[in-house]
Short mmCIF file of C-alpha atoms and ligand atoms in Angstrom, two decimals:
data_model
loop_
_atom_site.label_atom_id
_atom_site.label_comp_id
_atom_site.label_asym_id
_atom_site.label_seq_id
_atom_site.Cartn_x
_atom_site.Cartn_y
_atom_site.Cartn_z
CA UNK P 1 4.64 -28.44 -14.51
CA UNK P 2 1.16 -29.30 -15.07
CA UNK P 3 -1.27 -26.78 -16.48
CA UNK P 4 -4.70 -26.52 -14.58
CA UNK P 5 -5.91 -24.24 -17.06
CA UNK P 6 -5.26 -26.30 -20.22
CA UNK P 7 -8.69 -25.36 -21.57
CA UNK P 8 -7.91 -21.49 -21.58
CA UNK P 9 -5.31 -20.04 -23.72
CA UNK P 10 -4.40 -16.20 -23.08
CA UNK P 11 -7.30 -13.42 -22.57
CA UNK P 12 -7.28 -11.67 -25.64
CA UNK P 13 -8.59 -7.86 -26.76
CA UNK P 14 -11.33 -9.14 -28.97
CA UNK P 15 -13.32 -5.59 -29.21
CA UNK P 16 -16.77 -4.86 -28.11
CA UNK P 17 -18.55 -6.92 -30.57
CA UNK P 18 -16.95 -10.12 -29.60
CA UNK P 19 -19.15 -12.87 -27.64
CA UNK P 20 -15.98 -14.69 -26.22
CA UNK P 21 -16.63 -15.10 -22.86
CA UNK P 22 -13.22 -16.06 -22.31
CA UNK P 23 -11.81 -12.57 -24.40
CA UNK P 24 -11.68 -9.04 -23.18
CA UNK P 25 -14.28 -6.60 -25.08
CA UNK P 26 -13.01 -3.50 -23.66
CA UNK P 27 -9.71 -4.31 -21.93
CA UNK P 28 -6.72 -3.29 -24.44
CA UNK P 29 -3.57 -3.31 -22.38
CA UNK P 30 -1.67 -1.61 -25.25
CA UNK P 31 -4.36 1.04 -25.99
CA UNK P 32 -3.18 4.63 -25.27
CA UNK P 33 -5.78 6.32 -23.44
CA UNK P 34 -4.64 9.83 -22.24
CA UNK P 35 -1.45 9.23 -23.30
CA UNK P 36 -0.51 6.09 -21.17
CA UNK P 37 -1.94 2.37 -22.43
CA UNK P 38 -4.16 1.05 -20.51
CA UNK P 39 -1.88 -1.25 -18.59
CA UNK P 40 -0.03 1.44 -17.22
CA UNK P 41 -3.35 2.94 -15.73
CA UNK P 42 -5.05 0.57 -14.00
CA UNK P 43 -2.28 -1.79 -12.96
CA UNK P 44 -4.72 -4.87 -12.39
CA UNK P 45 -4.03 -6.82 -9.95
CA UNK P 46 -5.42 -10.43 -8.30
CA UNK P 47 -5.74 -11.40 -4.68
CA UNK P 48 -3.89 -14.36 -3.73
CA UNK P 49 -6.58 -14.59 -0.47
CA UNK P 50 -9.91 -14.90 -2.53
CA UNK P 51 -8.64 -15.94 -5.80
CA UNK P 52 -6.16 -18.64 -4.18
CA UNK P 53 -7.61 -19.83 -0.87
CA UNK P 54 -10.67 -18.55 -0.90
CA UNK P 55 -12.86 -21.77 -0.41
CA UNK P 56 -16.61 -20.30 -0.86
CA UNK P 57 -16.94 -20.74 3.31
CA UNK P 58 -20.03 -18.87 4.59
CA UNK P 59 -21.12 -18.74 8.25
CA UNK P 60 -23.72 -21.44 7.30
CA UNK P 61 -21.74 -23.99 5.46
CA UNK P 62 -18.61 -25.27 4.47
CA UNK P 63 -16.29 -24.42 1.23
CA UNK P 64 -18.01 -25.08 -2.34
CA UNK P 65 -14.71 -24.71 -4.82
CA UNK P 66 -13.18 -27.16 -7.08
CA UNK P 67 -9.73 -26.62 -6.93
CA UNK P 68 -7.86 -29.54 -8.38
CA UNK P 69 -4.57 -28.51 -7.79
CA UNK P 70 -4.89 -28.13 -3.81
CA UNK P 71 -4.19 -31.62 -2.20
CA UNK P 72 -6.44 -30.00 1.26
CA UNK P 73 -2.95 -30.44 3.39
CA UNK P 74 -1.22 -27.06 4.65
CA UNK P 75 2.03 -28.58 3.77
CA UNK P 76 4.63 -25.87 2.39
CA UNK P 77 4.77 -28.37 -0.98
CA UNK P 78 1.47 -27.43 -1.52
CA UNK P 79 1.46 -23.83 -0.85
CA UNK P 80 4.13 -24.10 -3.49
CA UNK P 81 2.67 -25.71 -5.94
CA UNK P 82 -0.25 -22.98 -5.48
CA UNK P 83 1.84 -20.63 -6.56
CA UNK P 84 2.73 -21.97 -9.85
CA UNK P 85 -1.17 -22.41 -10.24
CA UNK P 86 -1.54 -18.92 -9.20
CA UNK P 87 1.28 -17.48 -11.72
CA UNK P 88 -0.38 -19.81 -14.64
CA UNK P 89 -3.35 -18.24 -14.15
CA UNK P 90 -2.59 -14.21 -13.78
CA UNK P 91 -0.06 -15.22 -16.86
CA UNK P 92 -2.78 -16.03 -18.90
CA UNK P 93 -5.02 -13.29 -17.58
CA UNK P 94 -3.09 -10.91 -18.29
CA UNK P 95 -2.51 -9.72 -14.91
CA UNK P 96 0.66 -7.44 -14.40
CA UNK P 97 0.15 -7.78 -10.31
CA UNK P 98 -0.75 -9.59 -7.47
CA UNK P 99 -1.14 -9.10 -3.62
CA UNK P 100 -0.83 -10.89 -1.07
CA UNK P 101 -1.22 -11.42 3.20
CA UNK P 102 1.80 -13.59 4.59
CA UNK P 103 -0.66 -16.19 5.64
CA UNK P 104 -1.81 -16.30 2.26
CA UNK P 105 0.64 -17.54 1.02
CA UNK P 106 1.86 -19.70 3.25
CA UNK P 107 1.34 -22.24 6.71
CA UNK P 108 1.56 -20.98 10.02
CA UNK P 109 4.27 -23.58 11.77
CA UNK P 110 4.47 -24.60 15.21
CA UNK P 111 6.49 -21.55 16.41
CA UNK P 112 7.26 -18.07 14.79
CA UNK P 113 10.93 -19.10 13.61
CA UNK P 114 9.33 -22.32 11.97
CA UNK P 115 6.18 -19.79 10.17
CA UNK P 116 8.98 -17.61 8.94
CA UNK P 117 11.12 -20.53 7.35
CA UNK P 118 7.75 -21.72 5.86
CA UNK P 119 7.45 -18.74 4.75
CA UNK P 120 10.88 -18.20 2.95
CA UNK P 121 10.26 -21.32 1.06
CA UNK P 122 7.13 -20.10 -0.47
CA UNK P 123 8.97 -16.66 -1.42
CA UNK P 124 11.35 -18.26 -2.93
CA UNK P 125 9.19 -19.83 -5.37
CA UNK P 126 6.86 -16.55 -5.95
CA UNK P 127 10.19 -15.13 -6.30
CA UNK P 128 10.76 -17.50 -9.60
CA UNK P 129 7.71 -16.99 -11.16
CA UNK P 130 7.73 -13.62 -10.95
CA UNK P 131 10.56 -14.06 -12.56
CA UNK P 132 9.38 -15.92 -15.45
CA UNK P 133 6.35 -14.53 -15.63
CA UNK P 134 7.17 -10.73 -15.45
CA UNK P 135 4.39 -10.61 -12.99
CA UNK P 136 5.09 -7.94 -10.21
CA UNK P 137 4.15 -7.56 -6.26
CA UNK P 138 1.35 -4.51 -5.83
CA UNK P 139 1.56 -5.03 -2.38
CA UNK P 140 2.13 -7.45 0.29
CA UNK P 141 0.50 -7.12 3.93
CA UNK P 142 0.54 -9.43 7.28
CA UNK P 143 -2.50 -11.16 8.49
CA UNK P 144 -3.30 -9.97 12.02
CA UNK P 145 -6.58 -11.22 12.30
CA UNK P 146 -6.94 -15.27 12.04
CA UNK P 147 -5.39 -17.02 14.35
CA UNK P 148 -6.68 -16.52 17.74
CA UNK P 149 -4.19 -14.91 19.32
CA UNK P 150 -5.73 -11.72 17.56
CA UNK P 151 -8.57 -12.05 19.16
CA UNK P 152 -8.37 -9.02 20.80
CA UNK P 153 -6.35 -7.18 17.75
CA UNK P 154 -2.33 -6.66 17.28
CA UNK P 155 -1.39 -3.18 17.59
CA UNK P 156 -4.27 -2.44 19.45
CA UNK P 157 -4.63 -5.93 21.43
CA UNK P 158 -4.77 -5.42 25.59
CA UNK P 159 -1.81 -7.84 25.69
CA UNK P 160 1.58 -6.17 25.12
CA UNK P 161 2.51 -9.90 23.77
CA UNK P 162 0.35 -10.00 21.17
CA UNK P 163 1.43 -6.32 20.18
CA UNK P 164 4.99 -7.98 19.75
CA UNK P 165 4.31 -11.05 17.92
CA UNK P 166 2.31 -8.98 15.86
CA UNK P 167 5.55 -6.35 15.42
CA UNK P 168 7.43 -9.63 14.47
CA UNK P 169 4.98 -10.81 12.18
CA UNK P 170 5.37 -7.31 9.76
CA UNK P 171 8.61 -7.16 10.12
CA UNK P 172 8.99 -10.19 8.77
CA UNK P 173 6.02 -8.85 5.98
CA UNK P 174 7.93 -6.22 5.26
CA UNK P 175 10.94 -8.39 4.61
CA UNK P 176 9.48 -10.30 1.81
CA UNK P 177 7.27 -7.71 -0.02
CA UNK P 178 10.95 -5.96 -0.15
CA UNK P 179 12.41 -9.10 -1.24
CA UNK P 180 9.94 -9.58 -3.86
CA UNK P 181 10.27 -5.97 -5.10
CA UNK P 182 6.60 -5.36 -3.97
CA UNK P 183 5.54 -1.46 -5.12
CA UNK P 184 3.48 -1.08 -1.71
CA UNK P 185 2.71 -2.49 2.09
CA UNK P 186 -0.73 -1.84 3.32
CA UNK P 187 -2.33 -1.83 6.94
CA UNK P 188 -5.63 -3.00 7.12
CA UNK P 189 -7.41 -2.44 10.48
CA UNK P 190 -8.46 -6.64 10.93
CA UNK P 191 -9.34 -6.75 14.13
CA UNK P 192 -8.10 -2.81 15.48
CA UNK P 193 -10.99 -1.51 16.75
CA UNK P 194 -13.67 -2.52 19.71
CA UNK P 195 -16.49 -4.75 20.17
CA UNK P 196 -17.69 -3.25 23.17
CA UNK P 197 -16.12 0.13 25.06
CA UNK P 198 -16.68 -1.42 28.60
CA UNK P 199 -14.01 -3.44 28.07
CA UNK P 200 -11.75 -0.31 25.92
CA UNK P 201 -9.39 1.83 26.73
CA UNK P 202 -9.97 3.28 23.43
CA UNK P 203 -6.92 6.67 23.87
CA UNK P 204 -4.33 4.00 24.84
CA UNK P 205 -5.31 1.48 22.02
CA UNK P 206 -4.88 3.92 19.37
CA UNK P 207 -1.50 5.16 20.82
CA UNK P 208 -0.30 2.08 20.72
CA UNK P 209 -1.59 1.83 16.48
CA UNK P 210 0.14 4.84 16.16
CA UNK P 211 3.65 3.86 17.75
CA UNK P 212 3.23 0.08 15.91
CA UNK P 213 2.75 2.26 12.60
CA UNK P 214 6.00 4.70 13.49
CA UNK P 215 7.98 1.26 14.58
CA UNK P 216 6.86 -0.03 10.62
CA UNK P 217 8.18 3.15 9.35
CA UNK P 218 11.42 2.89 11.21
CA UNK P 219 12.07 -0.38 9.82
CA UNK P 220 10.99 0.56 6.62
CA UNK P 221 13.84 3.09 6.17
CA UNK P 222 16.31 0.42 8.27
CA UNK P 223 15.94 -2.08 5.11
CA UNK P 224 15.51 0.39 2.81
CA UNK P 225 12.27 -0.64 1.20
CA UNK P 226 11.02 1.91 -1.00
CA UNK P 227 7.34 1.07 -1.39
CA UNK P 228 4.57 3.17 -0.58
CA UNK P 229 2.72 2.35 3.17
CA UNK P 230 -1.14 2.02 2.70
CA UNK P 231 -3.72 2.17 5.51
CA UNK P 232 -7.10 0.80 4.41
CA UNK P 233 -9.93 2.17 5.75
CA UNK P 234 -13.01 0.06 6.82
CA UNK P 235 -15.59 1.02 9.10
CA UNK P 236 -16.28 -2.12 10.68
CA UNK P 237 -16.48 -6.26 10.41
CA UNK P 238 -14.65 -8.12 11.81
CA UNK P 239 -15.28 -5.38 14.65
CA UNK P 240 -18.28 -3.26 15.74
CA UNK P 241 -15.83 0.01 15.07
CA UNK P 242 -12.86 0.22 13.26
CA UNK P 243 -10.21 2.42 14.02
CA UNK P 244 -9.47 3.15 10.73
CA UNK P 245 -13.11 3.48 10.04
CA UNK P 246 -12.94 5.85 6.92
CA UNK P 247 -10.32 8.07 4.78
CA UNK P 248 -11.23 11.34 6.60
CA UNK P 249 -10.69 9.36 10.46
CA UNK P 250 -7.70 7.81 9.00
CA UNK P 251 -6.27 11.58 7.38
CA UNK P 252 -6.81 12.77 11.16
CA UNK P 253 -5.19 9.80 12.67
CA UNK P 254 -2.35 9.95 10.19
CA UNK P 255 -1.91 13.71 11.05
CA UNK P 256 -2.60 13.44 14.91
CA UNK P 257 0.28 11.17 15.22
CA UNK P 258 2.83 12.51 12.63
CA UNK P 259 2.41 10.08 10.35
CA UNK P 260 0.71 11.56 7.26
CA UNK P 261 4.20 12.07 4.89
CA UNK P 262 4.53 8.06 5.11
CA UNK P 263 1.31 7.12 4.28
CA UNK P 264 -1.09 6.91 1.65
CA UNK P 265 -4.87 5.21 1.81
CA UNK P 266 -5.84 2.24 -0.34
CA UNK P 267 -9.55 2.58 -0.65
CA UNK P 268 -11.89 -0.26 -1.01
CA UNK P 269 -15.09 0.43 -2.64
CA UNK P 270 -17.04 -2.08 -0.39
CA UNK P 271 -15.76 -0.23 2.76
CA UNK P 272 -16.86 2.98 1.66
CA UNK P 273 -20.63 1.67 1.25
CA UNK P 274 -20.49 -0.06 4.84
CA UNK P 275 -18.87 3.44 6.19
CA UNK P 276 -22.20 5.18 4.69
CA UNK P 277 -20.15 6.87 1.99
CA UNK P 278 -19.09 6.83 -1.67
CA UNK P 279 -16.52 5.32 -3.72
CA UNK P 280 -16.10 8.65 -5.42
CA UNK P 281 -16.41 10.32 -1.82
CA UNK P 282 -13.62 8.43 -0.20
CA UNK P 283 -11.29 8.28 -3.11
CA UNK P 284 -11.99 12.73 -3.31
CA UNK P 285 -11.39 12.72 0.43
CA UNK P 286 -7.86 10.92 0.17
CA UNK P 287 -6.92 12.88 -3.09
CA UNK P 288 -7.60 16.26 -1.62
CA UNK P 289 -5.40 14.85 1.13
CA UNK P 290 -2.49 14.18 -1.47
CA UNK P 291 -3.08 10.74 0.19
CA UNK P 292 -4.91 8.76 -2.75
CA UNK P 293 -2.71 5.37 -3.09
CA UNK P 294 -4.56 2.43 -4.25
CA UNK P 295 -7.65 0.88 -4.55
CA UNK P 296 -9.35 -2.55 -3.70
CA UNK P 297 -11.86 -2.60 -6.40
CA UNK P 298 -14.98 -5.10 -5.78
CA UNK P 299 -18.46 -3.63 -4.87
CA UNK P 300 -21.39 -4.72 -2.46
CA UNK P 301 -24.67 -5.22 -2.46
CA UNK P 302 -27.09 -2.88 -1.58
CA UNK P 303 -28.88 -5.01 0.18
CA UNK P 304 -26.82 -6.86 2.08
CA UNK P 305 -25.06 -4.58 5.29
CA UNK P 306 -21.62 -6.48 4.98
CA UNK P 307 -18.46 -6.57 2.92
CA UNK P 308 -19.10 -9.20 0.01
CA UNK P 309 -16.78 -8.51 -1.58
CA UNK P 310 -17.76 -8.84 -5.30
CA UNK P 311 -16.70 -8.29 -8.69
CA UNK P 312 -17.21 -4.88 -10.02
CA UNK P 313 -19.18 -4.82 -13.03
CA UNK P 314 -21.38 -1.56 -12.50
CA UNK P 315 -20.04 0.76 -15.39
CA UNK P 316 -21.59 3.93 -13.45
CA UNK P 317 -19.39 2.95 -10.84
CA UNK P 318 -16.08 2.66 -12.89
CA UNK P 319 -16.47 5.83 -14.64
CA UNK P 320 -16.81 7.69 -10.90
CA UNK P 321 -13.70 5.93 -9.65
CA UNK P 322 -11.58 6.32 -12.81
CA UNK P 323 -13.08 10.26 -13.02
CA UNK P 324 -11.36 10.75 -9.71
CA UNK P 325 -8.67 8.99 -10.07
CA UNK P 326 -7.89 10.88 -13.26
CA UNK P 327 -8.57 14.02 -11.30
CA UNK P 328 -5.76 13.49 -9.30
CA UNK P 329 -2.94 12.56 -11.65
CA UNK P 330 -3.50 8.45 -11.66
CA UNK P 331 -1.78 5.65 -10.39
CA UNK P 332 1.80 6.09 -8.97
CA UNK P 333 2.90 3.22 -7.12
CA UNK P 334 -0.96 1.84 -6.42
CA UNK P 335 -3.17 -0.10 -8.94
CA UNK P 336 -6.85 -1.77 -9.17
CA UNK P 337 -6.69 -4.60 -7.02
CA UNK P 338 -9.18 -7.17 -7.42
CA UNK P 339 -10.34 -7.45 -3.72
CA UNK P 340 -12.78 -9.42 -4.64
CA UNK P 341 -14.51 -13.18 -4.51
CA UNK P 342 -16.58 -14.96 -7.04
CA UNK P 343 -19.58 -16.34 -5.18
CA UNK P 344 -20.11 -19.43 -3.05
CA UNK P 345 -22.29 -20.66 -6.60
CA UNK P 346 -19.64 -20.20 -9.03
CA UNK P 347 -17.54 -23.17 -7.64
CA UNK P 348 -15.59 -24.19 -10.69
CA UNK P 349 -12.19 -22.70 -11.26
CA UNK P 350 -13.14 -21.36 -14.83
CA UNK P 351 -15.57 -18.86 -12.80
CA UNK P 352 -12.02 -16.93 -11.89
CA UNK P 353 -11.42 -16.19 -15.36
CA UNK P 354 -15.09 -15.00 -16.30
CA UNK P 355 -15.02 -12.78 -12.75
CA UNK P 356 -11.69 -10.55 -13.49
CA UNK P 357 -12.37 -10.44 -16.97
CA UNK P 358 -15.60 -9.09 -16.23
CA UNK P 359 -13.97 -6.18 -13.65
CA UNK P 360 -11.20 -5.73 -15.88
CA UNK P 361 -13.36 -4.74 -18.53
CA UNK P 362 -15.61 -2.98 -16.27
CA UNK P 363 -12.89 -0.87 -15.53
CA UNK P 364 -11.43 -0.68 -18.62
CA UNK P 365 -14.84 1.14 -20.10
CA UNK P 366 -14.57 3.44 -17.03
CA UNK P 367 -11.57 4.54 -17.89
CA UNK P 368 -12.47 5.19 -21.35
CA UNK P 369 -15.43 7.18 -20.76
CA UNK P 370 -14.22 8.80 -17.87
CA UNK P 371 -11.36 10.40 -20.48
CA UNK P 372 -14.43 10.66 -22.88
CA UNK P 373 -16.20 13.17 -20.18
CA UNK P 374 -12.67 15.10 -19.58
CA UNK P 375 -12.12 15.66 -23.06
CA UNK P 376 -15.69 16.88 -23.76
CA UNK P 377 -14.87 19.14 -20.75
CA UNK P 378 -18.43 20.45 -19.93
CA UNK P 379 -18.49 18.87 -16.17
CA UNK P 380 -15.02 20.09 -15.51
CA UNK P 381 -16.04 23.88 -17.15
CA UNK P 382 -19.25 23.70 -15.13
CA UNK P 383 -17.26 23.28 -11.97
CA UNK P 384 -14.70 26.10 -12.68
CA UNK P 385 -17.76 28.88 -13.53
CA UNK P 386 -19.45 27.65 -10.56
CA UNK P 387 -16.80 28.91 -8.43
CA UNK P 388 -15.75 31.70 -10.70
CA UNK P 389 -16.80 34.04 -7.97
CA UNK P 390 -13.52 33.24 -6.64
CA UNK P 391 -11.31 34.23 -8.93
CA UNK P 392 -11.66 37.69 -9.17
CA UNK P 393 -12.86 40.92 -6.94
CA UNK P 394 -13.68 40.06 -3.83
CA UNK P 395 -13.52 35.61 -3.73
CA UNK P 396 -9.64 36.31 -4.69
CA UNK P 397 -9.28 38.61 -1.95
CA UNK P 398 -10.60 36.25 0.87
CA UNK P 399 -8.40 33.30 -0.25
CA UNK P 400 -5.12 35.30 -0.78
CA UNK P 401 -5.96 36.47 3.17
CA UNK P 402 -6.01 40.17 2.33
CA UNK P 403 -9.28 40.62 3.80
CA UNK P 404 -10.91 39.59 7.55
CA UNK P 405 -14.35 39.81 8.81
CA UNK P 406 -14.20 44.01 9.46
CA UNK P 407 -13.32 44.27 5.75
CA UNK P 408 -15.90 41.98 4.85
CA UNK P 409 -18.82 43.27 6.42
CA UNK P 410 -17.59 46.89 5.38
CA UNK P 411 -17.85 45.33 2.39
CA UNK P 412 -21.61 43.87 2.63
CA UNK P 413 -22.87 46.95 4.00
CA UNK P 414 -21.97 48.75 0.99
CA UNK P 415 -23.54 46.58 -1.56
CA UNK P 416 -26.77 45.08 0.87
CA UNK P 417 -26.93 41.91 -0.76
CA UNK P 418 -25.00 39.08 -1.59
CA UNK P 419 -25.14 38.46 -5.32
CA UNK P 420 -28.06 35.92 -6.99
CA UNK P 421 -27.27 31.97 -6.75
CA UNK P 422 -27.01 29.87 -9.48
CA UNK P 423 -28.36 26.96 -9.90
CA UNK P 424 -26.64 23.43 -9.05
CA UNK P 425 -28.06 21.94 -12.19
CA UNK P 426 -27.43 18.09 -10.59
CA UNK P 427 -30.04 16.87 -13.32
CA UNK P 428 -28.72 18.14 -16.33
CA UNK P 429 -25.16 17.26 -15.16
CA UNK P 430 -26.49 13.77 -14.34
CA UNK P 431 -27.58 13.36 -17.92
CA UNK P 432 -24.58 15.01 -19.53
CA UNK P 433 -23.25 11.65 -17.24
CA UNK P 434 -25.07 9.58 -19.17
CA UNK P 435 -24.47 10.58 -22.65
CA UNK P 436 -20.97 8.98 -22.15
CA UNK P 437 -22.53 5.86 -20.81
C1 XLS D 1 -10.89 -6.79 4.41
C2 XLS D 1 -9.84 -6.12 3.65
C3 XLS D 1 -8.59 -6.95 3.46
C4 XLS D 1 -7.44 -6.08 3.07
C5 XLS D 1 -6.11 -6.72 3.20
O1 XLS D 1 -12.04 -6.41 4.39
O2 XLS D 1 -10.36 -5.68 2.45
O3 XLS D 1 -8.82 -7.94 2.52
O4 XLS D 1 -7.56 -5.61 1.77
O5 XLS D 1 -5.83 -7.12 4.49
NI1 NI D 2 -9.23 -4.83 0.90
NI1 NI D 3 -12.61 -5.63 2.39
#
């Protein structure tokens, strides 16, 4: 096969002092950190969307990327050959994962029987490099959201048609991410939500999410694929509301419907900024959910109220994500997925390699200093004494439930006053932050 990467030989660990651009500085797959290497933490993996189709589009003009190997057909030969480019270059980056949507990966055909035999051939040939390569399946997912017969939404479309092509459609999903050995299947909301509520009957449209999600689960256990189900929460775009707008709405949807033990979220960094939140907010509200899966890791911009998409690269922001994620154990079946685009400026292919080396090291020194912070242990020793009042006299009583409000105000009578405050201390814990940085 030809190489379209001839001029880049594997990403190396070249240390922090090295000015390869084309050479990780931080990144050591092998290095133990907390007693797992590196690899085994953040599970990196690319986006076959962005990183392989992704054509620089913007709503003002038309695609900007060089990429030699496409031909610009959508014939299955050339979805093929994609994937070897795609496999070449994760190879070579050092990338033990990869995601994908089903449309991704492959041309729609005239009818649903002729999409799913497209599909099949293109699985068949991701299922060979993976192969080769060692490379495995994070997660696979269905687009509902392109063609136009999602216009109003799948599960949550007013046409009971679309709900069922749309049924079909992750079935078949489902199929090949088990095929393929994929460690996850995520649900992302495309277009489940509303653009306007005159036109909504919002109660019925999120029934109907809920009994597509329990029909997924059914199936899942029918073929017995063993992944983990996402849902990943986004507050809006393509829609003016998401149904799935955030990890708390998502928790209560999840619960509301009896759905919670099958489900974990995959949160996305750039959908917790447009949901008016944290990274380090959403990723706490799913882990004190026991429902932290995954994350899409890319960032926003401040300044600009929609889901860009970008590479990570913000340190501060690593070492928050990695804290929690720490917090709560680590990866199981979930990973750092690269959801994320170079811009419509860096055209050329090489611009791949400098963007996930980039986040992979970005994340890779978040990481490190996160465990740098836990070892030193003063922000996790602040936390415990700040709530030390609950772990004796009367704290411990109220959360064991031996005491109610008669008891309690018995109590307060007796001593008048509740005990001083201390103080928060958010500016010398901010800098104790930034000793590690
Ligand atoms: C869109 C989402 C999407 C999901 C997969 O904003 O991030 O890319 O990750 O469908
Ligand atoms: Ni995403
Ligand atoms: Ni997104």
């Amino acid at each position: 096969m030809r190489s379209y990467f001839k001029n880049v030989s594997r990403i190396r660990y070249e240390g922090p002092k090295s000015k390869n651009p084309l050479a990780f500085r931080h990144y050591n797959p092998d290095a133990r950190v907390e007693g797992k290497t590196m690899k085994d933490h953040l599970r990196f993996s690319v986006v076959y969307w962005h990183t392989f189709r992704g054509t620089g589009i913007d709503p003002f003009g038309v695609g900007t990327a060089i990429r030699p190997w496409d031909d610009g057909t959508q014939s299955v030969r050339n979805a093929q050959n994609r994937v070897r480019v795609a496999f070449e270059f994760m190879e070579k980056l050092g990338a033990p994962f990869y995601a994908f949507h089903d449309r991704d990966i492959a041309p729609e055909g005239a009818n649903l029987r002729e999409t799913n035999r497209n599909l099949d051939a293109v699985v068949k040939v991701l299922k060979e490099e993976q192969q080769r390569t060692g490379i495995k399946l994070l997660w696979g997912t269905a687009n509902l959201f392109g063609n136009p017969r999602f216009v109003h939404g799948a599960a949550t479309s007013c046409n009971a048609d679309v709900f069922a092509y749309a049924a079909a459609q992750v079935k078949k999903a489902i199929e090949i991410t088990h095929e393929l050995g994929g460690a996850g299947y995520t649900f992302w909301g495309g277009r489940e939500g509303y653009s306007t509520l005159l036109n909504t009957d919002l109660k019925r449209e999120q029934e109907h999410l809920a009994k597509f999600l329990h029909m997924a689960v059914d199936y899942k256990k029918k073929i017995g694929f063993k992944g983990q189900f996402y849902i990943e929460p986004k507050p809006k775009e393509p829609t003016k509301h998401q149904y799935d707008s955030d990890a708390a709405a998502c928790l209560n949807f999840l619960r509301e419907y009896d759905l919670l033990k099958h489900f974990k979220l995959n949160i996305e960094t750039n959908h917790a900024t447009l949901a008016g939140h944290t990274m380090q907010h959403e990723l706490e509200v799913a882990g004190a959910a026991g429902a932290l899966g995954s994350i899409d890791a890319n960032t926003g911009d401040e300044l600009l109220g929609w889901d860009t998409d970008q590479f990570p690269t913000s340190v501060y922001l690593t070492t928050q994500t990695m804290l929690t994620i720490l917090k709560y154990g680590g990866f199981t079946t979930g990973g750092v997925n690269f959801d994320a685009k170079v811009r419509r400026e860096s055209f050329e292919p090489i611009d791949l390699f400098y963007a996930h080396i980039g986040g992979m090291d970005a994340f890779a020194r978040g990481l490190k200093i996160a465990a740098a912070i836990r070892k030193d242990g003063r922000l996790a020793d602040f936390v415990t004494k700040r709530y030390s009042s609950w772990d004796s006299g009367i704290g411990r009583k109220i959360e064991q439930g031996q005491v109610g409000f008669v008891e309690l105000e018995k109590y307060m009578l007796e001593k008048g006053e509740a005990a001083p405050n201390t103080s928060g201390r958010q500016e010398f814990l901010e800098n104790l932050i930034n000793e590690f940085i």
